[in-house]
Coordinates of C-alpha atoms in Angstrom, one line a residue:
Chain A
M181 CA -0.2 -0.1 0.0
K182 CA 2.8 2.4 0.9
K183 CA 4.7 1.7 -2.7
L184 CA 1.3 1.9 -4.2
V185 CA 0.7 5.3 -2.8
K186 CA 4.3 6.6 -3.4
I187 CA 3.7 5.3 -7.1
A188 CA 0.5 7.0 -7.4
I189 CA 2.2 10.8 -6.1
V190 CA 5.5 10.2 -8.3
A191 CA 3.0 9.0 -11.2
A192 CA 0.6 12.0 -10.8
F193 CA 3.6 14.5 -10.4
A194 CA 5.4 13.0 -13.7
A195 CA 1.9 13.6 -15.3
V196 CA 2.3 17.2 -14.2
L197 CA 5.7 17.3 -15.8
A198 CA 4.6 15.6 -19.2
V199 CA 3.0 18.7 -19.7
P200 CA 4.8 20.8 -22.4
A201 CA 6.6 24.0 -20.6
F202 CA 4.6 26.5 -22.0
A203 CA 2.8 29.0 -20.1
W204 CA -0.9 29.0 -20.2
K205 CA -4.0 30.1 -18.2
F206 CA -7.5 28.7 -16.8
P207 CA -10.2 29.6 -20.0
W208 CA -11.8 31.6 -17.0
A209 CA -8.5 33.3 -15.6
E210 CA -7.3 34.4 -19.3
K211 CA -6.8 38.3 -19.4
A212 CA -9.2 40.2 -21.9
S213 CA -7.0 39.5 -25.4
N214 CA -7.3 43.4 -26.0
K215 CA -5.6 43.9 -22.5
L216 CA -1.3 44.5 -21.5
S217 CA 0.5 45.8 -18.8
T218 CA 3.9 46.9 -19.5
Q219 CA 6.2 47.6 -16.3
G220 CA 9.7 48.8 -15.5
S221 CA 12.6 51.5 -16.6
T222 CA 12.2 54.9 -16.3
T223 CA 14.1 55.4 -19.4
V224 CA 12.0 53.5 -21.4
L225 CA 8.4 54.5 -19.8
P226 CA 7.8 57.8 -22.2
I227 CA 8.5 55.4 -25.4
A228 CA 6.4 52.8 -24.0
Q229 CA 3.5 55.7 -23.4
A230 CA 4.0 57.8 -26.6
E231 CA 3.6 54.0 -28.3
A232 CA 1.4 52.6 -26.6
E233 CA -1.0 56.5 -27.1
A234 CA -0.3 55.9 -31.0
F235 CA -1.0 52.0 -30.6
M236 CA -4.3 52.9 -28.9
K237 CA -5.2 55.3 -31.8
V238 CA -5.1 52.6 -34.7
N239 CA -6.5 49.4 -32.5
K240 CA -9.8 51.5 -30.7
D241 CA -10.5 47.9 -28.5
A242 CA -6.6 48.2 -27.1
D243 CA -5.8 48.8 -23.5
I244 CA -2.5 49.0 -22.8
T245 CA -1.0 49.9 -19.4
V246 CA 2.6 51.6 -18.9
S247 CA 3.9 52.0 -15.6
G248 CA 7.9 52.8 -14.5
G249 CA 9.2 51.4 -11.1
G250 CA 12.7 51.1 -12.4
S251 CA 14.2 47.7 -14.8
G252 CA 14.8 45.6 -11.8
V253 CA 11.0 46.2 -10.1
G254 CA 9.7 45.4 -14.3
V255 CA 11.7 42.2 -14.5
A256 CA 10.3 41.1 -11.3
A257 CA 7.2 41.9 -12.5
L258 CA 7.2 39.6 -15.4
I259 CA 8.9 36.8 -13.1
E260 CA 6.0 37.1 -10.8
S261 CA 3.6 36.9 -13.8
S262 CA 2.3 40.4 -13.1
C263 CA 3.1 42.1 -16.2
E264 CA 3.5 40.6 -20.2
I265 CA 6.1 43.2 -20.8
A266 CA 9.1 44.2 -19.1
N267 CA 10.5 47.6 -20.1
S268 CA 14.1 47.3 -19.2
S269 CA 17.2 49.6 -19.7
R270 CA 19.8 46.9 -19.0
P271 CA 20.1 42.9 -20.2
M272 CA 18.5 40.7 -17.8
K273 CA 21.0 39.5 -15.2
S274 CA 21.8 35.8 -14.5
K275 CA 20.3 36.0 -11.2
E276 CA 16.9 37.2 -13.1
F277 CA 17.1 34.5 -15.5
V278 CA 17.6 31.6 -13.1
L279 CA 15.0 32.9 -11.3
A280 CA 12.7 33.8 -13.8
K281 CA 13.5 29.8 -15.6
S282 CA 12.7 28.4 -12.2
K283 CA 9.2 30.3 -12.0
G284 CA 8.4 28.9 -15.6
V285 CA 9.3 32.0 -17.0
N286 CA 11.5 32.0 -20.3
A287 CA 12.3 35.9 -20.7
I288 CA 12.9 36.7 -24.2
G289 CA 14.0 40.1 -24.7
T290 CA 13.4 42.6 -27.8
I291 CA 15.6 45.5 -28.4
I292 CA 13.3 48.3 -29.4
A293 CA 15.4 51.4 -29.2
N294 CA 18.8 52.4 -28.4
D295 CA 19.9 55.4 -26.1
G296 CA 22.6 57.4 -25.2
I297 CA 23.6 58.2 -21.5
A298 CA 23.6 61.9 -21.7
I299 CA 25.8 63.9 -19.2
V300 CA 24.2 67.2 -18.2
I301 CA 24.8 70.3 -16.5
N302 CA 23.5 73.6 -15.7
N303 CA 23.0 75.9 -18.5
G304 CA 25.0 78.4 -16.7
N305 CA 27.8 76.1 -16.4
K306 CA 30.6 77.2 -19.4
A307 CA 31.6 74.1 -19.4
T308 CA 31.2 72.1 -22.9
A309 CA 33.4 68.8 -23.3
L310 CA 34.6 66.2 -20.7
T311 CA 36.8 63.1 -21.0
L312 CA 35.5 59.8 -19.6
E313 CA 38.2 59.8 -17.2
Q314 CA 37.3 63.2 -16.0
L315 CA 33.6 62.1 -15.9
K316 CA 34.5 59.1 -13.5
G317 CA 36.7 61.5 -11.4
I318 CA 34.0 63.5 -10.5
Y319 CA 32.0 60.9 -10.1
S320 CA 34.2 58.9 -7.7
G321 CA 35.2 62.1 -5.5
E322 CA 38.5 62.6 -7.4
I323 CA 37.5 65.9 -8.7
S324 CA 35.3 67.9 -6.8
K325 CA 35.6 71.6 -8.3
W326 CA 34.6 73.1 -11.7
K327 CA 37.9 74.4 -12.3
Q328 CA 39.7 71.1 -12.5
V329 CA 37.4 70.5 -15.6
G330 CA 37.0 74.0 -17.0
G331 CA 33.5 74.9 -15.7
T332 CA 32.2 77.5 -14.0
G333 CA 31.6 78.1 -9.9
D334 CA 33.2 75.9 -7.7
A335 CA 31.8 72.9 -6.1
I336 CA 30.6 70.3 -8.1
V337 CA 27.1 68.5 -7.1
V338 CA 26.9 65.3 -8.2
I339 CA 23.9 63.6 -8.7
S340 CA 23.2 60.3 -9.8
R341 CA 19.9 57.7 -10.3
D342 CA 19.5 55.3 -7.2
S343 CA 20.6 51.5 -7.5
A344 CA 17.6 50.1 -9.0
S345 CA 17.6 51.9 -12.3
G346 CA 19.5 50.5 -14.9
T347 CA 20.2 53.6 -16.2
F348 CA 22.6 53.7 -12.6
E349 CA 23.6 50.2 -13.6
V350 CA 25.1 50.9 -17.2
F351 CA 26.8 53.9 -16.3
N352 CA 28.2 52.4 -13.1
E353 CA 29.8 50.0 -15.2
K354 CA 31.0 52.5 -18.3
V355 CA 32.1 55.1 -16.1
L356 CA 32.9 54.0 -12.8
G357 CA 34.3 51.3 -13.9
G358 CA 34.4 49.4 -10.5
A359 CA 35.5 52.5 -8.5
K360 CA 33.0 53.7 -5.7
L361 CA 30.7 56.9 -6.2
R362 CA 31.4 60.0 -4.2
T363 CA 29.5 60.3 -0.8
D364 CA 27.7 63.2 -1.1
S365 CA 26.1 62.2 -4.5
L366 CA 22.5 63.3 -4.8
M367 CA 20.3 60.1 -5.5
M368 CA 17.2 60.4 -7.5
A369 CA 14.2 58.2 -8.6
S370 CA 14.4 59.1 -11.8
N371 CA 15.5 60.8 -15.4
K372 CA 12.7 63.3 -14.8
E373 CA 14.1 64.6 -11.4
I374 CA 17.7 64.5 -12.3
A375 CA 16.5 66.5 -15.3
E376 CA 14.4 69.2 -13.1
T377 CA 17.4 69.6 -10.6
V378 CA 20.2 70.2 -12.7
A379 CA 18.5 72.5 -14.5
K380 CA 17.9 74.6 -11.4
T381 CA 21.3 73.9 -9.5
P382 CA 24.3 76.0 -10.6
G383 CA 27.2 73.5 -10.4
A384 CA 25.2 70.6 -11.0
I385 CA 25.9 67.5 -12.9
G386 CA 24.0 64.7 -13.6
Y387 CA 22.7 61.8 -16.4
V388 CA 20.2 61.2 -18.3
G389 CA 18.7 59.3 -21.3
L390 CA 18.7 61.2 -24.7
G391 CA 15.1 61.6 -24.6
Y392 CA 15.2 63.7 -21.6
L393 CA 17.0 66.2 -23.2
T394 CA 15.3 69.8 -23.0
S395 CA 16.8 73.5 -23.7
D396 CA 17.0 73.9 -20.0
L397 CA 19.7 71.5 -19.8
K398 CA 23.2 71.6 -21.4
S399 CA 24.8 68.3 -22.9
V400 CA 28.4 68.1 -22.8
T401 CA 30.4 66.0 -25.3
I402 CA 32.0 63.1 -24.0
D403 CA 35.7 62.1 -25.2
G404 CA 34.9 65.2 -28.0
V405 CA 31.9 62.9 -28.8
T406 CA 28.3 64.9 -28.8
P407 CA 25.4 62.2 -27.5
S408 CA 23.1 62.3 -31.1
D409 CA 21.4 59.5 -33.0
A410 CA 24.5 59.0 -35.3
T411 CA 27.3 58.7 -32.6
V412 CA 25.0 56.2 -31.0
L413 CA 24.2 54.2 -33.6
D414 CA 27.5 54.2 -35.4
G415 CA 29.4 53.3 -31.8
T416 CA 31.5 56.4 -31.3
Y417 CA 29.4 57.9 -28.5
K418 CA 30.7 55.5 -25.5
L419 CA 27.9 55.9 -23.6
A420 CA 25.4 54.2 -25.5
R421 CA 23.2 51.2 -24.6
P422 CA 20.4 49.3 -26.3
L423 CA 16.8 49.4 -24.6
F424 CA 14.9 45.9 -24.0
M425 CA 11.2 44.9 -23.8
Y426 CA 11.2 41.2 -21.9
T427 CA 8.2 39.0 -22.9
N428 CA 7.3 35.3 -21.6
G429 CA 8.6 33.4 -24.5
E430 CA 8.4 34.7 -27.7
P431 CA 5.4 37.8 -28.0
T432 CA 2.2 36.4 -28.7
G433 CA -0.9 38.4 -28.9
I434 CA -1.6 42.1 -28.2
A435 CA 1.9 42.1 -26.8
K436 CA 3.4 40.8 -30.2
D437 CA 1.7 43.1 -32.1
F438 CA 2.3 46.1 -29.8
I439 CA 6.0 45.3 -30.4
D440 CA 5.9 44.8 -34.1
F441 CA 4.0 48.2 -33.8
I442 CA 6.9 49.9 -32.1
L443 CA 9.6 47.9 -34.5
S444 CA 7.6 49.3 -37.7
A445 CA 8.8 52.4 -39.2
E446 CA 5.8 54.2 -37.2
G447 CA 7.1 53.1 -34.0
Q448 CA 10.6 53.9 -34.5
K449 CA 9.3 57.3 -35.4
I450 CA 7.8 57.5 -32.1
V451 CA 11.1 56.3 -30.9
K452 CA 12.9 59.1 -32.7
E453 CA 10.4 61.7 -31.7
T454 CA 10.4 60.8 -27.6
G455 CA 14.3 61.5 -28.4
F456 CA 15.8 58.4 -28.5
V457 CA 17.5 56.4 -30.8
T458 CA 16.0 54.0 -33.5
I459 CA 17.3 50.3 -33.9
K460 CA 18.7 50.9 -37.2
Chain B
M124 CA 40.7 23.4 7.1
K125 CA 39.5 25.1 10.8
K126 CA 42.5 27.6 10.1
A127 CA 41.8 28.3 6.4
I128 CA 38.2 29.0 7.0
S129 CA 39.4 31.4 9.9
F130 CA 42.0 32.8 7.8
G131 CA 39.5 33.3 4.9
L132 CA 36.6 35.0 7.0
A133 CA 39.4 37.2 8.6
L134 CA 40.2 38.1 4.8
V135 CA 36.6 39.0 4.0
F136 CA 36.3 41.5 7.0
V137 CA 39.3 43.7 5.7
L138 CA 38.0 43.4 2.6
S139 CA 34.7 44.7 3.8
F140 CA 36.5 47.8 5.4
F141 CA 37.7 48.8 1.9
V142 CA 34.5 48.2 0.6
I143 CA 32.0 50.0 2.8
A144 CA 34.5 52.8 3.4
S145 CA 33.5 55.1 0.7
A146 CA 30.4 54.2 -0.3
E147 CA 27.3 56.1 -0.3
P148 CA 24.4 53.6 0.6
V149 CA 21.0 53.5 -0.8
V150 CA 18.7 52.8 2.1
K151 CA 15.5 50.8 2.0
F152 CA 12.9 50.2 4.5
Y153 CA 10.0 47.5 3.9
G154 CA 8.4 44.2 5.8
Y155 CA 5.4 42.6 6.5
Q156 CA 3.5 41.3 8.9
W157 CA 1.1 37.8 9.4
L158 CA -2.1 38.1 11.6
R159 CA -3.4 34.6 12.6
Y160 CA -6.4 32.7 13.6
E161 CA -5.7 29.0 14.3
N162 CA -8.1 26.5 15.4
K163 CA -6.7 22.9 16.9
V164 CA -8.3 19.9 17.4
V165 CA -6.5 17.5 18.9
G166 CA -7.9 13.4 18.9
S167 CA -8.9 10.4 17.0
S168 CA -12.8 11.0 17.3
V169 CA -15.1 14.0 17.7
D170 CA -16.4 12.5 21.2
T171 CA -12.8 12.7 22.7
A172 CA -11.3 15.5 20.9
S173 CA -9.4 18.4 23.0
D174 CA -10.0 21.7 21.2
T175 CA -8.1 24.8 21.5
S176 CA -7.9 27.9 19.3
Q177 CA -5.9 31.3 19.5
F178 CA -4.9 34.5 17.9
S179 CA -1.3 35.5 17.3
I180 CA 0.9 37.5 15.5
P181 CA 3.6 34.5 14.6
R182 CA 5.6 37.1 12.2
T183 CA 6.6 40.8 11.8
Y184 CA 9.5 41.3 9.6
L185 CA 11.1 44.9 9.7
R186 CA 13.6 44.9 6.9
L187 CA 16.4 47.4 6.4
K188 CA 18.3 46.8 2.8
V189 CA 21.5 49.0 2.4
T190 CA 22.8 49.2 -1.0
D191 CA 25.9 50.4 -2.8
T192 CA 28.4 49.4 -5.5
G193 CA 30.3 46.6 -4.2
Y194 CA 28.1 45.6 -0.9
E195 CA 24.7 45.2 -0.1
G196 CA 23.4 44.4 3.5
N197 CA 20.3 43.0 4.9
I198 CA 18.4 43.5 8.4
T199 CA 15.5 41.6 9.0
M200 CA 14.3 42.0 13.0
D201 CA 11.8 39.6 13.9
I202 CA 9.2 40.4 16.2
N203 CA 6.5 38.0 17.1
N204 CA 3.8 36.9 19.2
V205 CA 3.3 33.1 20.2
Q206 CA 2.9 30.6 22.8
Y207 CA 6.0 30.3 25.2
G208 CA 7.4 32.9 23.1
Q209 CA 10.2 34.2 24.7
V210 CA 12.1 33.5 28.5
V211 CA 12.4 36.9 30.2
A212 CA 13.8 35.7 34.0
T213 CA 15.8 32.5 34.6
T214 CA 13.8 31.9 38.0
A215 CA 11.8 28.8 38.1
S216 CA 8.3 30.4 38.6
A217 CA 8.8 33.2 36.0
G218 CA 8.1 31.2 33.0
A219 CA 7.9 32.5 29.5
V220 CA 5.8 35.4 28.4
D221 CA 4.2 34.7 24.8
F222 CA 6.3 37.3 23.1
A223 CA 9.7 37.4 21.1
A224 CA 12.1 39.3 19.4
W225 CA 15.1 38.2 17.7
L226 CA 17.3 39.1 14.2
K227 CA 16.3 36.9 11.4
Y228 CA 18.9 37.4 9.3
A229 CA 21.6 40.2 9.1
S230 CA 24.1 39.7 6.4
V231 CA 26.4 41.8 4.1
D232 CA 26.7 40.7 0.2
F233 CA 30.3 41.7 -1.4
T234 CA 29.4 42.0 -4.8
K235 CA 32.4 42.9 -6.3
V236 CA 35.3 40.6 -4.4
P237 CA 38.0 39.9 -7.2
G238 CA 37.8 36.2 -8.5
L239 CA 34.1 36.0 -7.3
E240 CA 32.9 38.7 -9.4
Q241 CA 34.6 37.3 -12.7
I242 CA 32.4 34.1 -12.2
D243 CA 29.5 36.0 -11.4
A244 CA 29.5 35.3 -7.3
Q245 CA 29.4 36.9 -4.4
L246 CA 29.9 36.9 -1.1
R247 CA 27.8 36.5 2.2
V248 CA 28.4 36.9 5.5
G249 CA 26.1 37.5 8.5
I250 CA 23.2 35.4 9.7
Q251 CA 21.5 34.4 6.6
K252 CA 19.4 31.5 5.1
V253 CA 20.3 28.0 5.0
Y254 CA 20.8 26.8 1.9
F255 CA 18.9 23.5 1.8
G256 CA 16.0 21.7 -0.2
T257 CA 12.7 24.0 -0.5
L258 CA 13.7 25.4 2.8
D259 CA 15.0 28.5 1.9
V260 CA 13.1 29.1 -1.0
W261 CA 9.2 28.6 0.2
E262 CA 7.1 31.3 0.4
Y263 CA 4.1 30.5 2.8
P264 CA 1.5 29.6 -0.2
L265 CA 0.1 27.5 2.3
I266 CA 0.5 28.6 6.2
D267 CA 2.6 26.4 7.7
K268 CA 6.3 25.7 7.0
E269 CA 7.6 23.8 4.7
P270 CA 8.8 19.8 5.2
V271 CA 12.5 20.2 6.2
D272 CA 11.7 23.1 8.7
R273 CA 8.8 21.2 9.8
N274 CA 11.1 18.0 10.2
G275 CA 13.4 20.1 12.2
I276 CA 16.0 18.6 9.5
A277 CA 17.6 22.3 9.5
S278 CA 17.4 25.5 11.3
S279 CA 16.0 28.2 8.6
A280 CA 18.9 30.7 9.1
D281 CA 22.3 30.7 10.4
F282 CA 25.3 32.6 11.1
G283 CA 28.1 31.8 8.6
A284 CA 29.7 32.8 5.2
A285 CA 28.8 31.8 1.8
I286 CA 29.6 32.0 -1.6
V287 CA 26.5 32.7 -3.8
G288 CA 26.4 31.8 -7.1
R289 CA 24.9 31.0 -10.9
L290 CA 26.1 29.2 -13.5
P291 CA 26.6 30.2 -16.8
M292 CA 23.7 31.0 -19.2
G293 CA 21.2 31.1 -16.9
F294 CA 21.5 27.7 -16.1
G295 CA 21.0 27.3 -12.3
S296 CA 22.5 28.7 -9.1
Y297 CA 24.7 27.2 -6.2
E298 CA 25.6 27.9 -3.0
L299 CA 29.0 27.1 -0.7
A300 CA 28.5 27.9 3.0
T301 CA 30.0 27.2 6.4
F302 CA 27.8 27.8 9.5
S303 CA 28.2 28.0 13.1
G304 CA 25.5 25.1 13.0
S305 CA 23.8 26.2 16.1
G306 CA 21.2 28.0 14.3
Y307 CA 20.7 31.5 14.2
K308 CA 18.8 32.1 17.9
K309 CA 21.9 30.7 19.1
L310 CA 25.6 31.6 19.5
D311 CA 28.2 29.0 18.5
T312 CA 28.2 26.0 20.8
N313 CA 30.6 24.4 18.7
A314 CA 34.6 24.7 18.2
E315 CA 33.7 22.9 14.7
K316 CA 31.4 24.5 11.9
M317 CA 28.6 23.0 10.0
Y318 CA 29.1 22.7 6.0
N319 CA 26.5 23.4 3.6
A320 CA 26.8 23.1 -0.2
S321 CA 23.5 23.3 -2.7
L322 CA 23.0 23.3 -6.5
L323 CA 20.1 24.4 -8.4
V324 CA 19.7 23.4 -11.8
T325 CA 17.0 24.6 -14.2
P326 CA 17.5 23.1 -17.8
L327 CA 14.4 24.6 -19.3
P328 CA 12.2 27.0 -18.1
G329 CA 9.8 25.5 -15.9
I330 CA 11.3 22.5 -14.3
Y331 CA 14.2 22.7 -12.0
M332 CA 16.1 20.5 -9.4
R333 CA 17.8 20.9 -6.6
G334 CA 20.3 18.9 -4.4
S335 CA 21.5 20.0 -1.0
Y336 CA 24.0 18.5 1.8
I337 CA 24.6 19.4 5.3
H338 CA 27.3 18.1 7.1
N339 CA 27.4 19.3 10.6
I340 CA 30.4 18.1 12.8
T341 CA 30.5 18.3 16.6
S342 CA 33.2 18.8 19.1
A343 CA 34.0 21.0 22.6
L344 CA 37.2 22.8 22.4
G345 CA 40.2 20.1 22.9
A346 CA 37.9 17.1 22.5
A347 CA 37.7 15.0 19.6
K348 CA 35.5 15.4 16.9
T349 CA 32.1 13.5 16.1
L350 CA 29.7 13.8 13.7
D351 CA 26.3 15.5 14.9
F352 CA 24.3 15.1 11.7
N353 CA 24.7 15.0 7.8
A354 CA 21.1 15.6 6.1
T355 CA 20.7 15.3 2.3
A356 CA 17.6 16.8 0.1
L357 CA 16.2 16.2 -3.4
V358 CA 13.8 18.9 -5.3
L359 CA 12.3 18.2 -8.6
G360 CA 10.0 21.4 -9.6
Y361 CA 7.8 22.3 -12.0
A362 CA 6.0 25.7 -12.8
S363 CA 4.2 26.5 -16.1
G364 CA 1.4 29.1 -16.5
P365 CA -1.0 28.8 -13.5
I366 CA 0.6 25.3 -11.6
E367 CA 3.6 25.5 -9.5
G368 CA 4.6 22.6 -7.9
W369 CA 7.6 20.1 -6.5
T370 CA 8.4 17.2 -4.8
E371 CA 11.1 17.0 -2.7
Y372 CA 13.2 13.8 -0.6
M373 CA 14.9 14.4 2.5
T374 CA 16.9 12.4 4.8
R375 CA 19.2 13.0 7.8
F376 CA 21.3 11.1 10.2
D377 CA 21.5 12.1 13.7
A378 CA 24.4 10.3 15.3
S379 CA 23.1 11.2 18.9
K380 CA 19.7 9.2 18.2
A381 CA 21.4 6.4 16.7
S382 CA 21.0 3.5 19.3
G383 CA 20.3 -0.3 19.5
S384 CA 16.8 0.5 19.1
A385 CA 17.1 3.5 16.9
S386 CA 18.6 4.1 13.4
G387 CA 18.6 7.7 14.0
V388 CA 17.7 8.4 10.4
L389 CA 14.8 10.1 9.7
V390 CA 13.5 10.0 5.8
G391 CA 10.5 12.2 4.7
W392 CA 8.6 12.8 1.2
S393 CA 6.5 15.6 0.4
S394 CA 5.1 17.2 -2.7
Y395 CA 2.9 20.6 -3.3
L396 CA 0.7 21.8 -6.0
G397 CA -0.2 25.5 -6.1
I398 CA -2.7 26.6 -9.3
N399 CA -3.5 30.0 -9.6
L400 CA -7.3 30.3 -10.5
S401 CA -6.9 33.8 -11.4
D402 CA -4.8 37.0 -10.4
S403 CA -6.4 37.1 -7.4
L404 CA -7.3 33.6 -6.1
Q405 CA -4.8 30.6 -5.2
L406 CA -5.5 27.0 -4.2
N407 CA -2.5 25.2 -2.7
A408 CA -2.1 21.7 -1.4
M409 CA 0.8 20.0 0.1
W410 CA 1.1 16.3 1.5
M411 CA 4.3 15.4 3.9
Q412 CA 5.4 11.8 5.2
N413 CA 7.8 11.8 7.4
N414 CA 9.5 8.5 9.3
P415 CA 11.1 9.7 12.1
D416 CA 13.1 7.0 12.1
T417 CA 13.5 3.8 10.1
K418 CA 14.0 1.2 13.0
T419 CA 11.4 2.4 14.9
V420 CA 8.0 0.5 13.5
R421 CA 4.6 2.4 13.0
D422 CA 5.8 6.1 13.6
D423 CA 5.4 7.5 10.2
R424 CA 3.2 10.2 10.2
N425 CA 1.4 11.8 7.2
V426 CA 0.3 15.2 7.0
W427 CA -2.5 16.7 4.1
Q428 CA -2.7 20.4 3.8
A429 CA -5.0 22.8 1.6
G430 CA -5.4 25.9 1.6
I431 CA -7.2 29.2 -0.7
N432 CA -5.3 32.5 -0.7
Y433 CA -7.0 35.5 -2.0
K434 CA -5.0 38.6 -2.9
L435 CA -6.6 41.4 -1.8
N436 CA -4.5 43.7 -3.1
E437 CA -0.5 43.9 -3.7
A438 CA -0.1 44.5 -0.4
V439 CA -2.7 42.2 1.3
L440 CA -3.2 38.6 1.3
L441 CA -5.7 36.9 2.9
Q442 CA -5.1 33.0 3.7
F443 CA -7.5 30.1 4.9
G444 CA -6.0 27.1 5.2
Y445 CA -6.8 23.2 7.0
E446 CA -4.3 20.3 8.1
V447 CA -5.0 17.0 9.1
D448 CA -1.6 15.3 10.7
Q449 CA -2.0 11.6 11.5
L450 CA -0.1 8.6 12.1
K451 CA 0.2 6.2 9.2
F452 CA -0.9 3.4 10.9
P453 CA -3.3 4.5 13.7
N454 CA -5.0 1.6 16.0
N455 CA -4.1 -0.8 13.2
A456 CA -3.3 -4.6 14.0
V457 CA -0.7 -4.9 11.4
G458 CA 2.8 -4.5 12.6
K459 CA 1.3 -3.7 16.2
G460 CA 4.1 -2.8 18.9
N461 CA 4.1 0.6 19.4
S462 CA 1.6 1.4 22.2
T463 CA 2.6 5.4 22.4
N464 CA 1.2 5.7 18.7
D465 CA -1.9 3.4 19.0
A466 CA -3.1 5.8 21.7
G467 CA -6.3 7.9 20.3
T468 CA -4.2 10.9 20.5
A469 CA -3.2 10.4 16.9
N470 CA -5.2 13.1 14.9
L471 CA -4.3 17.1 14.9
N472 CA -7.0 18.9 12.8
Y473 CA -5.8 22.6 12.1
F474 CA -7.6 25.3 10.9
W475 CA -6.0 28.7 9.9
A476 CA -7.1 32.2 8.5
Q477 CA -4.6 34.7 8.1
T478 CA -3.9 38.0 6.9
K479 CA -0.7 39.1 5.8
W480 CA 0.0 42.3 4.6
S481 CA 3.2 44.4 3.8
W482 CA 4.8 47.8 3.4

């Protein structure tokens, strides 16, 4: 009897395992085919919002919700199946891939745009150019005064994104390269906050996605290269990165329609209009 | 070996000084609490059963997470209100109050240790989870503890140091740890340490396997080393869409319990199945079989659990559960001989209701 029970339980479990490993839901739990939830990177947020608005104008029944929180938050939501698309300004980490797989989520990323991380200063600052080494010096604390790098004013007010941000992780890797961020950096939760703070703070320096550049801010060249579509695409601007939308498996249904729309000529035009760089 | 570990730990603390010295941390505070009602019925028949019930707060986790380049620190304080919680005086008459508070986790992850960063691994020191079977990954979809914890095979957390790493291509993860072996509520009672290794493999999305091993040696200072216990767990898990489940085999050899009449070997099997009926409604079931000693006859127990979870919103979860814990062979003439287990108090029935909320 004991053996029979064990065999029955193992057999039952094996039967469950035998079901092909694809995502499915009970019919009554299926979300309406016109609903789509995207979450994650605040860098990708303006693209996702603009694309969703344009998509819903054409597809009147579509109901797309877009929210931020940071790349890490979006990826976590995808793993917990609380959103269909995770927006991320960095590639998923191996730790996230392992967790996703153990939860039955086969995360597949699609590059929907490119971005350059623009280094921005206050409009009143006369500095126009920095090298990557100088930038590292400023953010690590070795350089603390604008006169050391040809700028205006005295102390440099360093502004950074918080650690939940994909932009921070890319900046950390490409600029700091293992050096520690200076202790008096102001940590901001979004690109928007950084842009607003730099615009009203003389002596401030920050970094934002290209889409957040406005006339209220001054962008400096890095190693003599201006951040632009051309320099991001040809690879000469060193602070460039792809932007992702992650789905569970290859996109299907409205998620596929939405991503296909973003990748279309019309969608890429919106990418450009929001200040980011197209995929080609 | 012990000298090597001591040297390693000393090196960690020297390194940690340089990592932390110039950092600007991001601090986050969050936590959660369980508000529980339970009704326990003990006995094999309605006529003879005893019935108790209680309200309790079995868990209040207050969590502080500190992150910066090179490290991430975690502190989790647990304040709870349970029966026989904490001894507040050592006099014979004082007894205990139904309240307790302790540090459940207090650890630092060093994420940029030379040699480890390159292989996608990190060093974790402090009070941390013990990496064993389903013990450290159980998120309480059912109200009660998972089988390893319930069977007392290993403490859920302990003082120590661990290398926590990932396999390439998202193929899995591993942990190699050395712990005090005394659990998180007690300081070291041994000169020797406990060793823990665990490997998780995810060959396909939705299917994972995990093998874990613990080897615990005990000896007072200057005394001969003896085996305290060793334990093994094997887990096969599955998740796809609305279904998640696993089956687990666990065994523990406890040297102190081995004698002429007892093997000292505990063996347990368990299976869990969770089904998401919708985004807010989840059904859960678990079966556990536990043979406390393979040499003692008729002491096996079966535990059946079923539960319903209703997610009110992202911060509040309502849980309802029922559990039957019974001897596998109650009052059964076959193999009779264990009079204690043949007595009428063989069944435990629990009804649970719980609100979990987080911030």
